[in-house]
Amino acid sequence: MVEQGHYPEYWEADVVLRDGGTGHLRPVSPSDADALQAFHMRQSQSSIYLRFFTYKAKLSNKELERFTNVDYRDRVAFVITIGDEIIGIGRYDRLDDPTEAEVAFNISDGHQGRGLGSILLEHLAAAARENGIRRFSAEVLPENRKMIGVFADAGYEVRRHFDDGVIALDFNIDPTEKSLAVMEAREHRAEARSVADLLAPSSIAVIGASREWGSVGYQLLEHIIEGGFKGSVYAVNPEAFELAGMICYSRIADVPEPVQLAVIAVPYDQVLPVADECAAAGVKALLVVTAGFGPKGPEGLAQQRALVRRARAHGMRVVGPASLGLINTRPEVSLNASMAPALPRRGGLGLFSQSAAIGVLLYATAQRRALGLSSTISAGNRADVSGNDAMQYWEDDADTRVVAMYLESVGNPRKFSRLARRLARTKPVIVAKSDVTGLQLPPGHAVRTTQAPPGALDAMLRQSGVIRVNTNEQLIDVAQIAVSQPLPRGRRVAVFSNSAALGRVLADACTGLDLEITRLETELALDTGMSVALPQLRRTVTEVLCDDAVDAGVVAILPAPGLKTEAIAAVLAECVQATGKPLVAAFTGILDPRAHVEGLLAADPGVPGEGLPCFSSPGAAVTALASVVRYTEWASRDHGSFVEPAGMDTEGAAAYLGTLMDRVEGDALTRLDHAQTAALLEFYGISVLPAVGFSTADEAVAAAEELGWPVAVKTREGHLRHRLDLGGVRLNISTPEALRTTVEQMRQALRRYGEFDMEVQSMAASGQGCRIRAIEDPLLGPVISFGLAGDATSLLDDWAHGVPPLTDRDIADLVRAPRAAAKLFGYQGLPEADIDALEDLMARLAVLKDEHPQIALIEINPVLVSADGVTVLSADVRLGNPQRRTDSARRAMRD
């Protein structure tokens, strides 16, 4: 519960509004009295009447004091501001029933229809839940249809009744599947609109435009004009009167029409003042190409944050700093606000790059391979607009068929996972992620008390359907197949070649990538002259691809007299069109440097997406094709449904955890004892086999009598309690005499390691020992890991990872992913384990960890899985100060 008189820092947030603009949401404070009075006096009589059921020309001092002084627990109010102006306010007041609060809103007349009410409701509901409130109620006049709509459209089950001329509403504010879906849909529309406005602005001003040839400002202005941009273009430079044949304005405020996108190319120390001028002029977005923020260390980071904070507070999005620009090849836009020398060929690839240098490389490679682009976003330092924003836009963009992204860090992986999973169901998403940078915690975030294992990020990408590649070349390799070819229906491949040896090598490469070779045609005769060879090639390839047992084809060609790569590529492209099946070609050993052997050959520049993907390396061709095959298998499979096992008491667990959190101090982790751990897990239907600690042999015997013979004796020291070889555990002790002897022997054997507490536990049915870990990572949020106990995980690191929420299919994959998991499925004639019971346990742990971020760690080691069920022998739970997750039940922009 929030401490009275104080509120968590994360209650303050920048938000994207319905029309793509931004605002700043924060709790109200006493210093807002004058701004609130000004807000009230700007409202129409109708709006005042709908809020207060009467007309008030001004708020009284008593009302102002009440409305701006809240305790952040029983009374909470949020305001949304643009600049210093309040444009909306929402509040709740706890009622006599401590689990219910009355809620009310007031939205500025000038900002109606921008989604302020729904954003305020989300944040109020989240704050109320933190303070133990479960229901909201409101009284609304029947004619206040907009406010009634805010409640009705939020996805809650709203009850209403008419009482004395007023509609009384009440509803439970716990998140539901429907309310979360509504929030995500609103978030999607707002963020997609925000990026759409960036990529299709009605007007652009280049601030820092220069007449000095070769300067950044000169090139940006030239590229926008020569690219044929369809909107208005203005040059801003206080030292020039005319640039590029147009009048140059000294300040952004002098431009005669509203500017939607300002391109900032001024020196580092002028960026913030220019951003302030843009805010005052009503600019909607900033594209900052100026670099230098990163190299200046903490000072540069502070300046960058100040830039974003000021921009968002005045309704502006920011691309950059250190951005190479924006490109949109749609003919009605024709935007080249970038350092690219010309507007690229139009196509179906959306390209996002976080690095300026890598962005140049990707752009150049795409151009060299005749790979058309729909739009590109160079995020530079990714201070504001991110890959998540780009995915929101590309999901709806009909011009984009494939999304390719280079990421140096993932600022909000939890949201990335959610968006990528949704986008990848309809469009391939290819990600090149630097292994060097890893999963970075952005500067200024809390220190990690627990940290996701190295494989968790890749597991999240696989779970989301993302095509993960290691290099930028591989990214373009995969993109040129995905953007130009029909997606394969399966992994059955036909191999064609004019060399038997090359064909066999290629077939082996396919097999090594889990592709199934169903046809091997290595007698292509291409040295008989093109007039004879090409028709024969067309007949052979078409006939094989028409075979129902073939899903895709790979053609590998060695040099031959008279061979012309473009002519062969044209024939193979015709085969693709005729059969509707994908085909890739590798022209190996072509010595003529003028011959085009990589890219989309035989492409019609007027038809986006046509062409044959050609490679100089057969290995690269097959590797890229295998990546596309894995993606199509993921996209076509049943992804299951999010699990919600029966018999879980979420509210009871939350209340119990609340009583335990008082023991947590700072960033330290607090370990629960055996009884507390068992009680917590029981709320989720997970039983831990009882264990009793003892100090003397007599206490051990008494405990064994209570639990029932036979028993096991274990040390409670974490590194030894599972080690039979080191004497940390003894099993199948069936008599008091044997137990006394065992206790003494164990104490003697363990003495070299120190003095440890010990416990007695009932013997469980034999089974395969497994190990489950769930941790809270500040970025990924909950991560659940599964492996087989013992050397498989401790020595060989044979883990599988997943990021909740998990579907039943995710859990099934997780259980089967470790290499040692074969031991659970009838290995060497042993009975198959009860996989259903194991998956049920995994599902319960995933939900438990997903719902309670204050649980920093849960480790179950071991859980015995037999043919008759599962038995949890030991569990370790540690609590930590819950940092706000990067994806929560309230919309907010992140750094």
PDB file of C-alpha atoms in Angstrom, residues 453-674:
ATOM      1  CA  PRO A 453      20.026 -15.767 -17.508  1.00  0.00           C
ATOM      2  CA  PRO A 454      21.947 -15.142 -20.763  1.00  0.00           C
ATOM      3  CA  GLY A 455      19.577 -17.224 -22.898  1.00  0.00           C
ATOM      4  CA  ALA A 456      16.396 -15.510 -21.703  1.00  0.00           C
ATOM      5  CA  LEU A 457      16.370 -12.756 -24.314  1.00  0.00           C
ATOM      6  CA  ASP A 458      16.806 -15.200 -27.191  1.00  0.00           C
ATOM      7  CA  ALA A 459      14.104 -17.391 -25.673  1.00  0.00           C
ATOM      8  CA  MET A 460      11.782 -14.390 -25.555  1.00  0.00           C
ATOM      9  CA  LEU A 461      12.488 -13.668 -29.230  1.00  0.00           C
ATOM     10  CA  ARG A 462      11.802 -17.295 -30.232  1.00  0.00           C
ATOM     11  CA  GLN A 463       8.647 -17.344 -28.134  1.00  0.00           C
ATOM     12  CA  SER A 464       7.512 -14.189 -29.939  1.00  0.00           C
ATOM     13  CA  GLY A 465       8.089 -15.631 -33.417  1.00  0.00           C
ATOM     14  CA  VAL A 466      10.984 -13.278 -34.197  1.00  0.00           C
ATOM     15  CA  ILE A 467      13.572 -14.416 -36.749  1.00  0.00           C
ATOM     16  CA  ARG A 468      16.785 -13.880 -34.782  1.00  0.00           C
ATOM     17  CA  VAL A 469      19.954 -13.407 -36.834  1.00  0.00           C
ATOM     18  CA  ASN A 470      23.510 -12.743 -35.750  1.00  0.00           C
ATOM     19  CA  THR A 471      24.754 -10.281 -38.359  1.00  0.00           C
ATOM     20  CA  ASN A 472      23.441  -7.510 -40.537  1.00  0.00           C
ATOM     21  CA  GLU A 473      24.310  -9.506 -43.660  1.00  0.00           C
ATOM     22  CA  GLN A 474      22.122 -12.338 -42.382  1.00  0.00           C
ATOM     23  CA  LEU A 475      19.338  -9.837 -41.718  1.00  0.00           C
ATOM     24  CA  ILE A 476      19.350  -8.739 -45.355  1.00  0.00           C
ATOM     25  CA  ASP A 477      19.727 -12.369 -46.517  1.00  0.00           C
ATOM     26  CA  VAL A 478      16.528 -13.343 -44.753  1.00  0.00           C
ATOM     27  CA  ALA A 479      14.730 -10.127 -45.683  1.00  0.00           C
ATOM     28  CA  GLN A 480      15.271 -10.570 -49.406  1.00  0.00           C
ATOM     29  CA  ILE A 481      13.628 -14.021 -49.261  1.00  0.00           C
ATOM     30  CA  ALA A 482      10.756 -13.000 -46.983  1.00  0.00           C
ATOM     31  CA  VAL A 483       9.906  -9.852 -48.935  1.00  0.00           C
ATOM     32  CA  SER A 484      10.014 -11.367 -52.427  1.00  0.00           C
ATOM     33  CA  GLN A 485       8.922 -14.992 -52.141  1.00  0.00           C
ATOM     34  CA  PRO A 486       5.778 -16.890 -51.170  1.00  0.00           C
ATOM     35  CA  LEU A 487       6.222 -18.255 -47.671  1.00  0.00           C
ATOM     36  CA  PRO A 488       7.033 -21.996 -47.670  1.00  0.00           C
ATOM     37  CA  ARG A 489       4.319 -24.302 -46.364  1.00  0.00           C
ATOM     38  CA  GLY A 490       6.819 -26.681 -44.800  1.00  0.00           C
ATOM     39  CA  ARG A 491      10.463 -27.750 -44.609  1.00  0.00           C
ATOM     40  CA  ARG A 492      10.560 -30.125 -47.631  1.00  0.00           C
ATOM     41  CA  VAL A 493      13.152 -28.794 -50.075  1.00  0.00           C
ATOM     42  CA  ALA A 494      14.230 -29.607 -53.617  1.00  0.00           C
ATOM     43  CA  VAL A 495      17.871 -28.973 -54.531  1.00  0.00           C
ATOM     44  CA  PHE A 496      18.917 -28.137 -58.089  1.00  0.00           C
ATOM     45  CA  SER A 497      22.458 -27.783 -59.422  1.00  0.00           C
ATOM     46  CA  ASN A 498      24.598 -28.181 -62.519  1.00  0.00           C
ATOM     47  CA  SER A 499      27.190 -29.950 -60.348  1.00  0.00           C
ATOM     48  CA  ALA A 500      26.596 -33.287 -58.617  1.00  0.00           C
ATOM     49  CA  ALA A 501      29.229 -32.540 -55.975  1.00  0.00           C
ATOM     50  CA  LEU A 502      27.836 -29.083 -55.219  1.00  0.00           C
ATOM     51  CA  GLY A 503      24.312 -30.500 -55.098  1.00  0.00           C
ATOM     52  CA  ARG A 504      25.301 -33.128 -52.535  1.00  0.00           C
ATOM     53  CA  VAL A 505      27.117 -30.549 -50.386  1.00  0.00           C
ATOM     54  CA  LEU A 506      24.086 -28.306 -50.521  1.00  0.00           C
ATOM     55  CA  ALA A 507      21.768 -31.185 -49.594  1.00  0.00           C
ATOM     56  CA  ASP A 508      23.972 -31.940 -46.564  1.00  0.00           C
ATOM     57  CA  ALA A 509      23.806 -28.286 -45.556  1.00  0.00           C
ATOM     58  CA  CYS A 510      20.007 -28.389 -45.760  1.00  0.00           C
ATOM     59  CA  THR A 511      19.858 -31.526 -43.640  1.00  0.00           C
ATOM     60  CA  GLY A 512      22.104 -29.900 -41.028  1.00  0.00           C
ATOM     61  CA  LEU A 513      19.563 -27.070 -40.768  1.00  0.00           C
ATOM     62  CA  ASP A 514      16.650 -29.502 -40.271  1.00  0.00           C
ATOM     63  CA  LEU A 515      15.395 -29.087 -43.825  1.00  0.00           C
ATOM     64  CA  GLU A 516      14.119 -32.254 -45.462  1.00  0.00           C
ATOM     65  CA  ILE A 517      15.466 -33.053 -48.946  1.00  0.00           C
ATOM     66  CA  THR A 518      12.708 -34.607 -51.058  1.00  0.00           C
ATOM     67  CA  ARG A 519      14.163 -34.031 -54.552  1.00  0.00           C
ATOM     68  CA  LEU A 520      17.782 -33.776 -55.686  1.00  0.00           C
ATOM     69  CA  GLU A 521      18.269 -32.624 -59.273  1.00  0.00           C
ATOM     70  CA  THR A 522      21.991 -32.309 -60.067  1.00  0.00           C
ATOM     71  CA  GLU A 523      21.955 -32.806 -63.847  1.00  0.00           C
ATOM     72  CA  LEU A 524      21.002 -29.297 -64.946  1.00  0.00           C
ATOM     73  CA  ALA A 525      22.585 -28.814 -68.391  1.00  0.00           C
ATOM     74  CA  LEU A 526      23.420 -25.117 -68.646  1.00  0.00           C
ATOM     75  CA  ASP A 527      26.360 -25.350 -71.064  1.00  0.00           C
ATOM     76  CA  THR A 528      24.261 -26.137 -74.136  1.00  0.00           C
ATOM     77  CA  GLY A 529      23.549 -22.528 -74.989  1.00  0.00           C
ATOM     78  CA  MET A 530      20.924 -20.326 -73.415  1.00  0.00           C
ATOM     79  CA  SER A 531      18.344 -20.992 -76.165  1.00  0.00           C
ATOM     80  CA  VAL A 532      18.346 -24.678 -75.241  1.00  0.00           C
ATOM     81  CA  ALA A 533      19.271 -24.521 -71.560  1.00  0.00           C
ATOM     82  CA  LEU A 534      16.714 -21.971 -70.402  1.00  0.00           C
ATOM     83  CA  PRO A 535      13.555 -23.782 -71.637  1.00  0.00           C
ATOM     84  CA  GLN A 536      14.865 -27.032 -70.161  1.00  0.00           C
ATOM     85  CA  LEU A 537      15.619 -25.280 -66.863  1.00  0.00           C
ATOM     86  CA  ARG A 538      12.103 -23.810 -66.796  1.00  0.00           C
ATOM     87  CA  ARG A 539      10.478 -27.242 -67.402  1.00  0.00           C
ATOM     88  CA  THR A 540      12.610 -29.048 -64.828  1.00  0.00           C
ATOM     89  CA  VAL A 541      12.224 -26.543 -62.010  1.00  0.00           C
ATOM     90  CA  THR A 542       8.506 -25.992 -62.618  1.00  0.00           C
ATOM     91  CA  GLU A 543       7.808 -29.722 -62.703  1.00  0.00           C
ATOM     92  CA  VAL A 544       9.654 -30.361 -59.435  1.00  0.00           C
ATOM     93  CA  LEU A 545       8.132 -27.396 -57.600  1.00  0.00           C
ATOM     94  CA  CYS A 546       4.648 -28.576 -58.634  1.00  0.00           C
ATOM     95  CA  ASP A 547       5.284 -31.795 -56.704  1.00  0.00           C
ATOM     96  CA  ASP A 548       3.098 -31.772 -53.565  1.00  0.00           C
ATOM     97  CA  ALA A 549       6.062 -33.205 -51.647  1.00  0.00           C
ATOM     98  CA  VAL A 550       8.116 -30.029 -52.269  1.00  0.00           C
ATOM     99  CA  ASP A 551       7.653 -26.814 -50.291  1.00  0.00           C
ATOM    100  CA  ALA A 552      10.651 -24.785 -51.523  1.00  0.00           C
ATOM    101  CA  GLY A 553      13.617 -24.971 -53.842  1.00  0.00           C
ATOM    102  CA  VAL A 554      17.320 -24.096 -53.771  1.00  0.00           C
ATOM    103  CA  VAL A 555      19.292 -23.694 -56.996  1.00  0.00           C
ATOM    104  CA  ALA A 556      23.115 -23.677 -56.908  1.00  0.00           C
ATOM    105  CA  ILE A 557      24.893 -22.817 -60.155  1.00  0.00           C
ATOM    106  CA  LEU A 558      28.580 -23.135 -61.010  1.00  0.00           C
ATOM    107  CA  PRO A 559      30.060 -21.117 -63.895  1.00  0.00           C
ATOM    108  CA  ALA A 560      29.419 -22.537 -67.370  1.00  0.00           C
ATOM    109  CA  PRO A 561      30.225 -21.300 -70.895  1.00  0.00           C
ATOM    110  CA  GLY A 562      27.717 -18.692 -71.988  1.00  0.00           C
ATOM    111  CA  LEU A 563      25.971 -18.601 -68.608  1.00  0.00           C
ATOM    112  CA  LYS A 564      24.151 -15.357 -67.929  1.00  0.00           C
ATOM    113  CA  THR A 565      23.009 -14.891 -64.346  1.00  0.00           C
ATOM    114  CA  GLU A 566      20.265 -12.395 -65.186  1.00  0.00           C
ATOM    115  CA  ALA A 567      18.737 -14.720 -67.808  1.00  0.00           C
ATOM    116  CA  ILE A 568      18.740 -17.702 -65.441  1.00  0.00           C
ATOM    117  CA  ALA A 569      17.314 -15.576 -62.624  1.00  0.00           C
ATOM    118  CA  ALA A 570      14.497 -14.399 -64.913  1.00  0.00           C
ATOM    119  CA  VAL A 571      13.546 -18.002 -65.731  1.00  0.00           C
ATOM    120  CA  LEU A 572      13.623 -19.041 -62.082  1.00  0.00           C
ATOM    121  CA  ALA A 573      11.469 -16.031 -61.129  1.00  0.00           C
ATOM    122  CA  GLU A 574       8.917 -17.222 -63.713  1.00  0.00           C
ATOM    123  CA  CYS A 575       8.911 -20.638 -62.014  1.00  0.00           C
ATOM    124  CA  VAL A 576       8.069 -18.996 -58.696  1.00  0.00           C
ATOM    125  CA  GLN A 577       5.184 -17.100 -60.274  1.00  0.00           C
ATOM    126  CA  ALA A 578       3.905 -20.259 -61.977  1.00  0.00           C
ATOM    127  CA  THR A 579       4.026 -22.531 -58.891  1.00  0.00           C
ATOM    128  CA  GLY A 580       3.524 -20.165 -55.947  1.00  0.00           C
ATOM    129  CA  LYS A 581       6.458 -21.767 -54.119  1.00  0.00           C
ATOM    130  CA  PRO A 582       9.636 -20.027 -52.940  1.00  0.00           C
ATOM    131  CA  LEU A 583      12.945 -20.448 -54.689  1.00  0.00           C
ATOM    132  CA  VAL A 584      16.401 -19.132 -53.863  1.00  0.00           C
ATOM    133  CA  ALA A 585      19.491 -19.234 -56.065  1.00  0.00           C
ATOM    134  CA  ALA A 586      23.221 -19.280 -55.381  1.00  0.00           C
ATOM    135  CA  PHE A 587      25.598 -18.359 -58.202  1.00  0.00           C
ATOM    136  CA  THR A 588      28.903 -19.701 -56.929  1.00  0.00           C
ATOM    137  CA  GLY A 589      32.272 -18.803 -58.362  1.00  0.00           C
ATOM    138  CA  ILE A 590      31.068 -16.140 -60.794  1.00  0.00           C
ATOM    139  CA  LEU A 591      34.346 -14.397 -61.619  1.00  0.00           C
ATOM    140  CA  ASP A 592      33.022 -11.437 -63.585  1.00  0.00           C
ATOM    141  CA  PRO A 593      32.871  -8.587 -61.034  1.00  0.00           C
ATOM    142  CA  ARG A 594      30.257  -6.859 -63.175  1.00  0.00           C
ATOM    143  CA  ALA A 595      27.816  -9.766 -62.806  1.00  0.00           C
ATOM    144  CA  HIS A 596      25.109  -9.236 -60.200  1.00  0.00           C
ATOM    145  CA  VAL A 597      25.066 -12.356 -58.058  1.00  0.00           C
ATOM    146  CA  GLU A 598      23.418 -11.054 -54.889  1.00  0.00           C
ATOM    147  CA  GLY A 599      20.067  -9.456 -54.364  1.00  0.00           C
ATOM    148  CA  LEU A 600      16.716  -9.535 -56.114  1.00  0.00           C
ATOM    149  CA  LEU A 601      17.556 -10.269 -59.720  1.00  0.00           C
ATOM    150  CA  ALA A 602      15.001 -10.202 -62.530  1.00  0.00           C
ATOM    151  CA  ALA A 603      13.064  -7.682 -60.462  1.00  0.00           C
ATOM    152  CA  ASP A 604      10.598  -5.322 -62.081  1.00  0.00           C
ATOM    153  CA  PRO A 605      11.262  -1.903 -60.509  1.00  0.00           C
ATOM    154  CA  GLY A 606       7.606  -1.035 -60.977  1.00  0.00           C
ATOM    155  CA  VAL A 607       6.315  -4.047 -59.068  1.00  0.00           C
ATOM    156  CA  PRO A 608       7.329  -4.039 -55.372  1.00  0.00           C
ATOM    157  CA  GLY A 609       8.292  -7.455 -54.065  1.00  0.00           C
ATOM    158  CA  GLU A 610       9.040  -9.211 -57.348  1.00  0.00           C
ATOM    159  CA  GLY A 611      12.389 -10.791 -58.050  1.00  0.00           C
ATOM    160  CA  LEU A 612      14.494 -13.816 -57.266  1.00  0.00           C
ATOM    161  CA  PRO A 613      16.693 -13.804 -54.135  1.00  0.00           C
ATOM    162  CA  CYS A 614      20.209 -14.574 -55.332  1.00  0.00           C
ATOM    163  CA  PHE A 615      23.345 -15.227 -53.290  1.00  0.00           C
ATOM    164  CA  SER A 616      27.020 -15.712 -53.985  1.00  0.00           C
ATOM    165  CA  SER A 617      27.230 -18.281 -51.157  1.00  0.00           C
ATOM    166  CA  PRO A 618      25.059 -21.437 -51.169  1.00  0.00           C
ATOM    167  CA  GLY A 619      25.482 -21.687 -47.403  1.00  0.00           C
ATOM    168  CA  ALA A 620      24.068 -18.203 -46.870  1.00  0.00           C
ATOM    169  CA  ALA A 621      21.136 -19.019 -49.163  1.00  0.00           C
ATOM    170  CA  VAL A 622      20.244 -22.213 -47.289  1.00  0.00           C
ATOM    171  CA  THR A 623      20.710 -20.615 -43.857  1.00  0.00           C
ATOM    172  CA  ALA A 624      18.387 -17.763 -44.767  1.00  0.00           C
ATOM    173  CA  LEU A 625      15.793 -20.132 -46.227  1.00  0.00           C
ATOM    174  CA  ALA A 626      15.878 -22.268 -43.067  1.00  0.00           C
ATOM    175  CA  SER A 627      15.182 -19.153 -40.967  1.00  0.00           C
ATOM    176  CA  VAL A 628      12.130 -18.354 -43.089  1.00  0.00           C
ATOM    177  CA  VAL A 629      10.933 -21.977 -42.833  1.00  0.00           C
ATOM    178  CA  ARG A 630      11.149 -21.887 -39.030  1.00  0.00           C
ATOM    179  CA  TYR A 631       9.205 -18.642 -39.009  1.00  0.00           C
ATOM    180  CA  THR A 632       6.407 -19.989 -41.207  1.00  0.00           C
ATOM    181  CA  GLU A 633       6.103 -23.055 -38.992  1.00  0.00           C
ATOM    182  CA  TRP A 634       5.744 -20.774 -35.970  1.00  0.00           C
ATOM    183  CA  ALA A 635       3.228 -18.523 -37.748  1.00  0.00           C
ATOM    184  CA  SER A 636       1.050 -21.438 -38.883  1.00  0.00           C
ATOM    185  CA  ARG A 637       0.992 -23.329 -35.612  1.00  0.00           C
ATOM    186  CA  ASP A 638      -1.622 -23.160 -32.881  1.00  0.00           C
ATOM    187  CA  HIS A 639      -0.173 -20.792 -30.295  1.00  0.00           C
ATOM    188  CA  GLY A 640      -2.517 -22.008 -27.590  1.00  0.00           C
ATOM    189  CA  SER A 641      -4.239 -19.908 -24.962  1.00  0.00           C
ATOM    190  CA  PHE A 642      -2.958 -18.193 -21.857  1.00  0.00           C
ATOM    191  CA  VAL A 643      -3.290 -20.550 -18.940  1.00  0.00           C
ATOM    192  CA  GLU A 644      -5.261 -19.908 -15.768  1.00  0.00           C
ATOM    193  CA  PRO A 645      -5.192 -23.132 -13.685  1.00  0.00           C
ATOM    194  CA  ALA A 646      -8.077 -23.798 -11.343  1.00  0.00           C
ATOM    195  CA  GLY A 647      -7.821 -23.491  -7.584  1.00  0.00           C
ATOM    196  CA  MET A 648      -5.647 -20.368  -7.334  1.00  0.00           C
ATOM    197  CA  ASP A 649      -6.287 -17.621  -4.772  1.00  0.00           C
ATOM    198  CA  THR A 650      -4.603 -14.548  -6.227  1.00  0.00           C
ATOM    199  CA  GLU A 651      -6.093 -12.073  -3.763  1.00  0.00           C
ATOM    200  CA  GLY A 652      -5.187 -14.260  -0.809  1.00  0.00           C
ATOM    201  CA  ALA A 653      -1.597 -14.512  -2.032  1.00  0.00           C
ATOM    202  CA  ALA A 654      -1.421 -10.734  -2.508  1.00  0.00           C
ATOM    203  CA  ALA A 655      -2.682 -10.130   1.018  1.00  0.00           C
ATOM    204  CA  TYR A 656      -0.246 -12.669   2.465  1.00  0.00           C
ATOM    205  CA  LEU A 657       2.680 -11.143   0.571  1.00  0.00           C
ATOM    206  CA  GLY A 658       1.650  -7.740   1.889  1.00  0.00           C
ATOM    207  CA  THR A 659       2.238  -8.975   5.439  1.00  0.00           C
ATOM    208  CA  LEU A 660       5.691 -10.250   4.476  1.00  0.00           C
ATOM    209  CA  MET A 661       6.898  -7.206   2.540  1.00  0.00           C
ATOM    210  CA  ASP A 662       7.459  -5.212   5.749  1.00  0.00           C
ATOM    211  CA  ARG A 663      10.615  -7.292   6.227  1.00  0.00           C
ATOM    212  CA  VAL A 664      12.116  -6.165   2.902  1.00  0.00           C
ATOM    213  CA  GLU A 665      14.620  -3.324   3.200  1.00  0.00           C
ATOM    214  CA  GLY A 666      16.229  -1.406   0.336  1.00  0.00           C
ATOM    215  CA  ASP A 667      17.553  -3.566  -2.491  1.00  0.00           C
ATOM    216  CA  ALA A 668      18.288  -6.567  -0.277  1.00  0.00           C
ATOM    217  CA  LEU A 669      16.495  -9.873  -0.798  1.00  0.00           C
ATOM    218  CA  THR A 670      14.565 -11.476   2.057  1.00  0.00           C
ATOM    219  CA  ARG A 671      14.372 -15.271   2.151  1.00  0.00           C
ATOM    220  CA  LEU A 672      11.167 -16.906   3.356  1.00  0.00           C
ATOM    221  CA  ASP A 673      11.372 -19.791   5.783  1.00  0.00           C
ATOM    222  CA  HIS A 674       9.948 -23.232   4.972  1.00  0.00           C
TER     223      HIS A 674
END
